[in-house]
PDB file of C-alpha atoms in Angstrom:
ATOM      1  CA  MET A   1     133.660  92.569 126.641  1.00  0.00           C
ATOM      2  CA  LYS A   2     134.893  95.395 124.816  1.00  0.00           C
ATOM      3  CA  ILE A   3     134.311  95.605 121.277  1.00  0.00           C
ATOM      4  CA  GLY A   4     136.870  96.328 119.246  1.00  0.00           C
ATOM      5  CA  LYS A   5     136.786  99.315 116.239  1.00  0.00           C
ATOM      6  CA  LYS A   6     136.981  96.398 113.594  1.00  0.00           C
ATOM      7  CA  GLN A   7     133.382  94.619 115.214  1.00  0.00           C
ATOM      8  CA  ILE A   8     132.145  97.938 115.361  1.00  0.00           C
ATOM      9  CA  LEU A   9     132.624  98.855 111.806  1.00  0.00           C
ATOM     10  CA  SER A  10     131.539  95.481 110.637  1.00  0.00           C
ATOM     11  CA  VAL A  11     128.526  95.928 111.785  1.00  0.00           C
ATOM     12  CA  LEU A  12     128.261  99.474 110.983  1.00  0.00           C
ATOM     13  CA  PHE A  13     128.172  97.855 107.215  1.00  0.00           C
ATOM     14  CA  ILE A  14     125.971  94.743 107.410  1.00  0.00           C
ATOM     15  CA  LEU A  15     123.205  97.756 109.152  1.00  0.00           C
ATOM     16  CA  ALA A  16     123.933  99.939 106.126  1.00  0.00           C
ATOM     17  CA  PHE A  17     123.745  97.117 103.399  1.00  0.00           C
ATOM     18  CA  GLY A  18     120.344  95.965 104.732  1.00  0.00           C
ATOM     19  CA  ALA A  19     118.923  99.847 104.554  1.00  0.00           C
ATOM     20  CA  VAL A  20     120.239  99.556 100.977  1.00  0.00           C
ATOM     21  CA  VAL A  21     118.133  96.418 100.492  1.00  0.00           C
ATOM     22  CA  LEU A  22     115.625  97.610 101.948  1.00  0.00           C
ATOM     23  CA  LEU A  23     115.313 100.743  99.803  1.00  0.00           C
ATOM     24  CA  THR A  24     115.582  98.974  96.521  1.00  0.00           C
ATOM     25  CA  CYS A  25     112.263  96.849  97.507  1.00  0.00           C
ATOM     26  CA  PHE A  26     114.513  94.098  95.587  1.00  0.00           C
ATOM     27  CA  ARG A  27     113.733  90.093  95.775  1.00  0.00           C
ATOM     28  CA  ALA A  28     115.780  87.479  93.906  1.00  0.00           C
ATOM     29  CA  GLY A  29     113.702  85.358  92.130  1.00  0.00           C
ATOM     30  CA  ASN A  30     113.924  82.165  92.118  1.00  0.00           C
ATOM     31  CA  THR A  31     111.973  78.816  90.712  1.00  0.00           C
ATOM     32  CA  GLY A  32     110.558  77.500  94.141  1.00  0.00           C
ATOM     33  CA  ASN A  33     109.456  81.344  94.280  1.00  0.00           C
ATOM     34  CA  THR A  34     105.836  81.537  92.242  1.00  0.00           C
ATOM     35  CA  GLU A  35     105.811  85.628  92.851  1.00  0.00           C
ATOM     36  CA  ASN A  36     106.458  87.751  90.160  1.00  0.00           C
ATOM     37  CA  VAL A  37     110.035  89.029  90.825  1.00  0.00           C
ATOM     38  CA  GLU A  38     110.696  92.192  88.742  1.00  0.00           C
ATOM     39  CA  ASN A  39     110.869  94.141  91.909  1.00  0.00           C
ATOM     40  CA  THR A  40     112.674  97.455  91.274  1.00  0.00           C
ATOM     41  CA  GLY A  41     114.610  99.747  92.516  1.00  0.00           C
ATOM     42  CA  ALA A  42     112.432 102.385  93.890  1.00  0.00           C
ATOM     43  CA  SER A  43     115.143 104.717  95.131  1.00  0.00           C
ATOM     44  CA  GLU A  44     115.475 108.182  94.055  1.00  0.00           C
ATOM     45  CA  GLY A  45     119.315 107.380  94.277  1.00  0.00           C
ATOM     46  CA  ILE A  46     119.170 104.573  92.041  1.00  0.00           C
ATOM     47  CA  ALA A  47     120.309 106.259  88.192  1.00  0.00           C
ATOM     48  CA  ASP A  48     119.026 105.188  85.447  1.00  0.00           C
ATOM     49  CA  GLY A  49     122.271 103.910  84.005  1.00  0.00           C
ATOM     50  CA  ALA A  50     124.097 103.195  80.616  1.00  0.00           C
ATOM     51  CA  GLU A  51     122.070 102.167  78.135  1.00  0.00           C
ATOM     52  CA  LEU A  52     122.703 101.254  74.154  1.00  0.00           C
ATOM     53  CA  PRO A  53     122.799 104.079  71.957  1.00  0.00           C
ATOM     54  CA  HIS A  54     119.216 104.559  70.635  1.00  0.00           C
ATOM     55  CA  PRO A  55     119.754 102.421  66.830  1.00  0.00           C
ATOM     56  CA  LEU A  56     116.547 104.393  65.795  1.00  0.00           C
ATOM     57  CA  ASP A  57     117.136 105.676  62.186  1.00  0.00           C
ATOM     58  CA  ALA A  58     116.704 109.348  62.778  1.00  0.00           C
ATOM     59  CA  ASP A  59     116.080 110.035  59.855  1.00  0.00           C
ATOM     60  CA  ALA A  60     112.978 107.824  59.514  1.00  0.00           C
ATOM     61  CA  GLY A  61     110.725 110.162  61.579  1.00  0.00           C
ATOM     62  CA  LEU A  62     109.777 107.731  64.493  1.00  0.00           C
ATOM     63  CA  GLU A  63     105.967 109.435  65.137  1.00  0.00           C
ATOM     64  CA  LYS A  64     104.164 108.339  68.315  1.00  0.00           C
ATOM     65  CA  GLY A  65     101.425 106.150  67.410  1.00  0.00           C
ATOM     66  CA  LYS A  66     102.391 105.182  64.600  1.00  0.00           C
ATOM     67  CA  ALA A  67     104.866 102.321  63.131  1.00  0.00           C
ATOM     68  CA  GLY A  68     105.260 103.038  59.760  1.00  0.00           C
ATOM     69  CA  GLY A  69     108.746 104.756  59.001  1.00  0.00           C
ATOM     70  CA  THR A  70     110.341 103.183  61.644  1.00  0.00           C
ATOM     71  CA  LYS A  71     113.633 101.019  61.268  1.00  0.00           C
ATOM     72  CA  VAL A  72     115.542  99.348  64.313  1.00  0.00           C
ATOM     73  CA  ASP A  73     118.959  97.966  63.371  1.00  0.00           C
ATOM     74  CA  PHE A  74     119.181  94.585  64.711  1.00  0.00           C
ATOM     75  CA  GLU A  75     121.880  93.764  63.342  1.00  0.00           C
ATOM     76  CA  GLN A  76     123.789  96.370  64.871  1.00  0.00           C
ATOM     77  CA  LEU A  77     122.249  95.369  68.339  1.00  0.00           C
ATOM     78  CA  ARG A  78     122.562  91.895  68.172  1.00  0.00           C
ATOM     79  CA  ALA A  79     126.588  92.743  67.649  1.00  0.00           C
ATOM     80  CA  GLN A  80     126.498  94.602  71.099  1.00  0.00           C
ATOM     81  CA  ASN A  81     124.151  91.362  72.697  1.00  0.00           C
ATOM     82  CA  PRO A  82     123.012  88.649  70.652  1.00  0.00           C
ATOM     83  CA  ASP A  83     120.267  88.273  73.463  1.00  0.00           C
ATOM     84  CA  ILE A  84     118.167  91.492  71.890  1.00  0.00           C
ATOM     85  CA  TYR A  85     115.422  89.752  70.600  1.00  0.00           C
ATOM     86  CA  ALA A  86     113.231  92.876  70.060  1.00  0.00           C
ATOM     87  CA  TRP A  87     112.205  96.328  70.643  1.00  0.00           C
ATOM     88  CA  ILE A  88     109.416  97.854  72.030  1.00  0.00           C
ATOM     89  CA  THR A  89     107.724 101.563  71.784  1.00  0.00           C
ATOM     90  CA  VAL A  90     104.405 102.215  73.974  1.00  0.00           C
ATOM     91  CA  PRO A  91     103.347 106.268  71.982  1.00  0.00           C
ATOM     92  CA  GLY A  92     102.665 108.818  74.373  1.00  0.00           C
ATOM     93  CA  THR A  93     105.661 107.513  76.966  1.00  0.00           C
ATOM     94  CA  GLY A  94     108.684 107.256  77.286  1.00  0.00           C
ATOM     95  CA  ILE A  95     108.843 103.504  76.916  1.00  0.00           C
ATOM     96  CA  ASP A  96     111.910 102.985  73.626  1.00  0.00           C
ATOM     97  CA  TYR A  97     113.738 100.361  74.440  1.00  0.00           C
ATOM     98  CA  PRO A  98     115.422  96.956  73.212  1.00  0.00           C
ATOM     99  CA  VAL A  99     113.635  93.535  74.432  1.00  0.00           C
ATOM    100  CA  LEU A 100     116.211  90.702  75.575  1.00  0.00           C
ATOM    101  CA  GLN A 101     115.935  87.154  76.888  1.00  0.00           C
ATOM    102  CA  LYS A 102     118.381  85.013  78.344  1.00  0.00           C
ATOM    103  CA  ARG A 103     119.240  82.391  75.413  1.00  0.00           C
ATOM    104  CA  ASP A 104     121.401  79.995  77.298  1.00  0.00           C
ATOM    105  CA  ALA A 105     119.403  79.833  80.620  1.00  0.00           C
ATOM    106  CA  LYS A 106     117.934  76.824  81.831  1.00  0.00           C
ATOM    107  CA  ASP A 107     115.352  77.571  83.851  1.00  0.00           C
ATOM    108  CA  PRO A 108     112.301  78.816  81.837  1.00  0.00           C
ATOM    109  CA  TYR A 109     111.469  81.133  84.732  1.00  0.00           C
ATOM    110  CA  ASP A 110     115.138  83.005  84.635  1.00  0.00           C
ATOM    111  CA  ASN A 111     115.542  86.748  85.915  1.00  0.00           C
ATOM    112  CA  TYR A 112     119.088  87.240  84.916  1.00  0.00           C
ATOM    113  CA  TYR A 113     117.874  90.388  82.749  1.00  0.00           C
ATOM    114  CA  LEU A 114     116.319  91.548  86.790  1.00  0.00           C
ATOM    115  CA  ASP A 115     119.416  93.166  87.271  1.00  0.00           C
ATOM    116  CA  HIS A 116     121.383  93.070  84.763  1.00  0.00           C
ATOM    117  CA  GLN A 117     122.446  95.690  82.020  1.00  0.00           C
ATOM    118  CA  VAL A 118     122.709  95.490  78.412  1.00  0.00           C
ATOM    119  CA  ASP A 119     125.771  95.311  78.237  1.00  0.00           C
ATOM    120  CA  LEU A 120     125.882  92.033  80.793  1.00  0.00           C
ATOM    121  CA  SER A 121     127.378  94.717  83.860  1.00  0.00           C
ATOM    122  CA  GLU A 122     125.229  93.544  86.849  1.00  0.00           C
ATOM    123  CA  GLY A 123     122.858  96.304  88.903  1.00  0.00           C
ATOM    124  CA  PHE A 124     120.077  98.678  88.288  1.00  0.00           C
ATOM    125  CA  PRO A 125     118.202  99.401  86.047  1.00  0.00           C
ATOM    126  CA  GLY A 126     118.266  95.975  84.678  1.00  0.00           C
ATOM    127  CA  VAL A 127     116.524  95.808  80.998  1.00  0.00           C
ATOM    128  CA  ILE A 128     112.865  95.237  79.365  1.00  0.00           C
ATOM    129  CA  TYR A 129     112.488  91.293  79.392  1.00  0.00           C
ATOM    130  CA  SER A 130     110.927  87.861  79.508  1.00  0.00           C
ATOM    131  CA  GLN A 131     111.230  84.684  80.645  1.00  0.00           C
ATOM    132  CA  PRO A 132     112.402  81.594  78.140  1.00  0.00           C
ATOM    133  CA  VAL A 133     109.206  80.209  78.868  1.00  0.00           C
ATOM    134  CA  ASN A 134     107.764  82.674  76.562  1.00  0.00           C
ATOM    135  CA  ARG A 135     109.130  82.010  72.961  1.00  0.00           C
ATOM    136  CA  ARG A 136     111.145  84.808  71.316  1.00  0.00           C
ATOM    137  CA  ASP A 137     108.601  85.205  67.969  1.00  0.00           C
ATOM    138  CA  PHE A 138     105.633  86.509  69.957  1.00  0.00           C
ATOM    139  CA  THR A 139     103.531  83.680  68.889  1.00  0.00           C
ATOM    140  CA  ASP A 140     102.413  82.417  72.121  1.00  0.00           C
ATOM    141  CA  SER A 141      98.719  83.077  73.323  1.00  0.00           C
ATOM    142  CA  VAL A 142     100.094  84.951  76.125  1.00  0.00           C
ATOM    143  CA  THR A 143     103.713  86.918  76.450  1.00  0.00           C
ATOM    144  CA  VAL A 144     104.626  88.678  78.765  1.00  0.00           C
ATOM    145  CA  LEU A 145     107.692  91.576  79.120  1.00  0.00           C
ATOM    146  CA  TYR A 146     109.220  92.665  82.996  1.00  0.00           C
ATOM    147  CA  GLY A 147     110.354  95.871  83.577  1.00  0.00           C
ATOM    148  CA  HIS A 148     111.587  98.037  86.166  1.00  0.00           C
ATOM    149  CA  ASN A 149     109.489 100.774  87.890  1.00  0.00           C
ATOM    150  CA  LEU A 150     111.861 103.638  89.091  1.00  0.00           C
ATOM    151  CA  LYS A 151     110.948 106.644  90.456  1.00  0.00           C
ATOM    152  CA  ASN A 152     113.541 108.725  88.549  1.00  0.00           C
ATOM    153  CA  GLY A 153     112.344 107.311  85.216  1.00  0.00           C
ATOM    154  CA  GLY A 154     113.134 105.141  82.796  1.00  0.00           C
ATOM    155  CA  MET A 155     112.429 101.651  81.815  1.00  0.00           C
ATOM    156  CA  PHE A 156     108.570 100.309  82.569  1.00  0.00           C
ATOM    157  CA  SER A 157     108.160 103.158  85.414  1.00  0.00           C
ATOM    158  CA  ASP A 158     106.227 105.279  82.373  1.00  0.00           C
ATOM    159  CA  LEU A 159     103.630 102.176  82.688  1.00  0.00           C
ATOM    160  CA  HIS A 160     102.184 103.914  85.576  1.00  0.00           C
ATOM    161  CA  ASP A 161     100.331 106.632  82.814  1.00  0.00           C
ATOM    162  CA  PHE A 162      97.753 103.907  82.358  1.00  0.00           C
ATOM    163  CA  ALA A 163      96.565 103.910  86.135  1.00  0.00           C
ATOM    164  CA  ASP A 164      95.015 107.590  85.070  1.00  0.00           C
ATOM    165  CA  LYS A 165      91.631 107.425  83.148  1.00  0.00           C
ATOM    166  CA  ASP A 166      92.262 110.144  81.048  1.00  0.00           C
ATOM    167  CA  PHE A 167      95.497 108.927  79.755  1.00  0.00           C
ATOM    168  CA  PHE A 168      94.357 105.496  79.607  1.00  0.00           C
ATOM    169  CA  ALA A 169      91.467 106.654  77.176  1.00  0.00           C
ATOM    170  CA  GLN A 170      93.843 108.865  74.934  1.00  0.00           C
ATOM    171  CA  ASN A 171      96.677 106.663  75.078  1.00  0.00           C
ATOM    172  CA  GLY A 172      96.397 102.795  73.105  1.00  0.00           C
ATOM    173  CA  GLN A 173      99.177 101.795  71.878  1.00  0.00           C
ATOM    174  CA  ILE A 174     102.036  99.500  72.375  1.00  0.00           C
ATOM    175  CA  ILE A 175     104.052  98.668  69.121  1.00  0.00           C
ATOM    176  CA  ILE A 176     106.554  95.781  69.266  1.00  0.00           C
ATOM    177  CA  TYR A 177     109.477  95.074  66.438  1.00  0.00           C
ATOM    178  CA  THR A 178     111.246  92.030  65.639  1.00  0.00           C
ATOM    179  CA  PRO A 179     113.955  91.520  63.052  1.00  0.00           C
ATOM    180  CA  GLU A 180     110.770  89.912  60.766  1.00  0.00           C
ATOM    181  CA  LYS A 181     107.850  92.271  61.605  1.00  0.00           C
ATOM    182  CA  THR A 182     105.820  94.870  63.168  1.00  0.00           C
ATOM    183  CA  LEU A 183     103.106  93.663  65.322  1.00  0.00           C
ATOM    184  CA  THR A 184     100.907  96.768  66.979  1.00  0.00           C
ATOM    185  CA  TYR A 185      98.663  95.541  69.627  1.00  0.00           C
ATOM    186  CA  GLU A 186      95.780  97.623  71.178  1.00  0.00           C
ATOM    187  CA  ILE A 187      95.686  98.294  74.769  1.00  0.00           C
ATOM    188  CA  PHE A 188      92.430  97.021  76.908  1.00  0.00           C
ATOM    189  CA  ALA A 189      93.148  96.990  80.848  1.00  0.00           C
ATOM    190  CA  ALA A 190      95.527  98.395  82.998  1.00  0.00           C
ATOM    191  CA  ILE A 191      95.035  97.252  86.232  1.00  0.00           C
ATOM    192  CA  ASP A 192      96.105  96.980  90.039  1.00  0.00           C
ATOM    193  CA  PHE A 193      97.243  92.766  90.074  1.00  0.00           C
ATOM    194  CA  SER A 194      98.989  90.498  92.706  1.00  0.00           C
ATOM    195  CA  ASP A 195     102.578  89.543  92.434  1.00  0.00           C
ATOM    196  CA  ASP A 196     102.015  86.589  91.051  1.00  0.00           C
ATOM    197  CA  LEU A 197     104.294  85.086  88.176  1.00  0.00           C
ATOM    198  CA  LEU A 198     101.799  84.601  85.189  1.00  0.00           C
ATOM    199  CA  PRO A 199     103.856  82.281  83.450  1.00  0.00           C
ATOM    200  CA  TYR A 200     103.607  79.898  86.417  1.00  0.00           C
ATOM    201  CA  GLU A 201     100.145  80.285  87.812  1.00  0.00           C
ATOM    202  CA  TYR A 202      98.590  80.335  84.522  1.00  0.00           C
ATOM    203  CA  ASP A 203      99.446  77.658  81.983  1.00  0.00           C
ATOM    204  CA  PHE A 204      99.639  80.122  79.169  1.00  0.00           C
ATOM    205  CA  THR A 205      99.599  77.035  76.563  1.00  0.00           C
ATOM    206  CA  LYS A 206      95.768  76.113  77.691  1.00  0.00           C
ATOM    207  CA  ASN A 207      93.460  78.390  76.303  1.00  0.00           C
ATOM    208  CA  ALA A 208      90.846  77.637  79.316  1.00  0.00           C
ATOM    209  CA  GLU A 209      93.973  79.070  81.218  1.00  0.00           C
ATOM    210  CA  VAL A 210      94.186  81.832  79.376  1.00  0.00           C
ATOM    211  CA  GLN A 211      90.182  82.324  79.812  1.00  0.00           C
ATOM    212  CA  ARG A 212      90.648  82.049  83.690  1.00  0.00           C
ATOM    213  CA  HIS A 213      93.555  84.655  83.538  1.00  0.00           C
ATOM    214  CA  LEU A 214      91.122  87.281  81.391  1.00  0.00           C
ATOM    215  CA  LEU A 215      88.362  86.679  84.050  1.00  0.00           C
ATOM    216  CA  ASP A 216      90.708  87.631  86.705  1.00  0.00           C
ATOM    217  CA  VAL A 217      91.556  90.513  84.675  1.00  0.00           C
ATOM    218  CA  LYS A 218      87.781  91.620  84.711  1.00  0.00           C
ATOM    219  CA  LYS A 219      88.081  91.446  88.626  1.00  0.00           C
ATOM    220  CA  SER A 220      90.692  93.309  88.993  1.00  0.00           C
ATOM    221  CA  GLU A 221      90.659  97.084  89.569  1.00  0.00           C
ATOM    222  CA  GLY A 222      92.013  99.693  86.892  1.00  0.00           C
ATOM    223  CA  ASN A 223      91.022 101.092  83.603  1.00  0.00           C
ATOM    224  CA  PHE A 224      89.370  98.828  80.800  1.00  0.00           C
ATOM    225  CA  LYS A 225      88.251  99.299  77.479  1.00  0.00           C
ATOM    226  CA  GLU A 226      84.829  97.760  77.936  1.00  0.00           C
ATOM    227  CA  LYS A 227      83.432  97.361  74.586  1.00  0.00           C
ATOM    228  CA  MET A 228      86.921  95.449  73.332  1.00  0.00           C
ATOM    229  CA  GLU A 229      86.221  91.463  72.801  1.00  0.00           C
ATOM    230  CA  ILE A 230      89.442  88.853  73.047  1.00  0.00           C
ATOM    231  CA  ALA A 231      88.878  85.447  70.977  1.00  0.00           C
ATOM    232  CA  GLU A 232      90.700  82.462  71.570  1.00  0.00           C
ATOM    233  CA  GLU A 233      93.281  82.369  68.582  1.00  0.00           C
ATOM    234  CA  ASP A 234      94.036  86.219  69.989  1.00  0.00           C
ATOM    235  CA  LYS A 235      97.560  87.044  70.639  1.00  0.00           C
ATOM    236  CA  ILE A 236      97.987  88.991  73.910  1.00  0.00           C
ATOM    237  CA  LEU A 237     100.589  91.188  75.508  1.00  0.00           C
ATOM    238  CA  VAL A 238     101.637  92.008  79.446  1.00  0.00           C
ATOM    239  CA  LEU A 239     103.788  94.479  80.421  1.00  0.00           C
ATOM    240  CA  SER A 240     104.387  93.885  84.073  1.00  0.00           C
ATOM    241  CA  THR A 241     106.020  96.264  86.486  1.00  0.00           C
ATOM    242  CA  CYS A 242     105.967  96.974  90.610  1.00  0.00           C
ATOM    243  CA  TYR A 243     104.645  99.869  92.718  1.00  0.00           C
ATOM    244  CA  SER A 244     107.005 101.181  95.136  1.00  0.00           C
ATOM    245  CA  ASP A 245     104.880 101.648  97.708  1.00  0.00           C
ATOM    246  CA  LYS A 246     102.862  98.023  97.353  1.00  0.00           C
ATOM    247  CA  ALA A 247     105.306  95.391  97.611  1.00  0.00           C
ATOM    248  CA  GLU A 248     102.616  92.387  96.884  1.00  0.00           C
ATOM    249  CA  ARG A 249     101.358  94.133  94.007  1.00  0.00           C
ATOM    250  CA  ARG A 250     101.850  94.831  90.262  1.00  0.00           C
ATOM    251  CA  LEU A 251     100.566  96.870  87.667  1.00  0.00           C
ATOM    252  CA  LEU A 252      99.691  94.996  84.526  1.00  0.00           C
ATOM    253  CA  VAL A 253      99.048  96.698  81.103  1.00  0.00           C
ATOM    254  CA  GLU A 254      97.378  93.954  79.137  1.00  0.00           C
ATOM    255  CA  ALA A 255      96.948  94.629  74.942  1.00  0.00           C
ATOM    256  CA  VAL A 256      95.892  92.425  72.235  1.00  0.00           C
ATOM    257  CA  LEU A 257      97.706  91.632  68.811  1.00  0.00           C
ATOM    258  CA  LYS A 258      95.669  93.855  66.506  1.00  0.00           C
ATOM    259  CA  GLU A 259      98.677  94.375  63.241  1.00  0.00           C
ATOM    260  CA  GLU A 260     101.052  92.460  62.037  1.00  0.00           C
TER     261      GLU A 260
END
């Protein structure tokens, strides 16, 4: 049987498409999948993509490690996308981005912003986002933020710096800005963890489940602030990103709210 040119081209296209999918190590998320699905484009060829103009007041003098004086124009940001509800800065890294959550999502584990930009266009690098299972005011016992790990940098790539013991010891803050307040968190762990979807695996509305998660954190490999104690009423922030070479693992940077 002879194979026509069109058939050959079709086969080549399918093979090429499959190769791209493998290189980007991307898996589409769904509610039936209990894995953490912020798997990211790990290819050098994936560009950072378009981002919003930086809304921080240049005259405010953002000083790494200090929250005072920083201003975020949420009115301007929400005019561009009303799903923006916070801003995250991790001093000592390049992480300085808006935080989004799909407001009209019906699925509590919605991952729309896994592969959509701030301007709602589809593609990498996505954004920093939370799922609707978390409230947008950071009052949950545990709030989880997701972001891609890209080899060319951007999004949550710099979280991998916390795997270095010296860097971990010298950098310990996460700052969250909301329209109402500024939240300063102190990092207590940077660990290698499973790709389980945390809010699905643990019912964080129950203190026993929060404690179960913290025990699992302590059993993990990574860096820890051994002397830091987490009280039952404390609010925890988890930043989650993937590895370029371990598809079934996640790097988690965990922090506790210290100042509001």
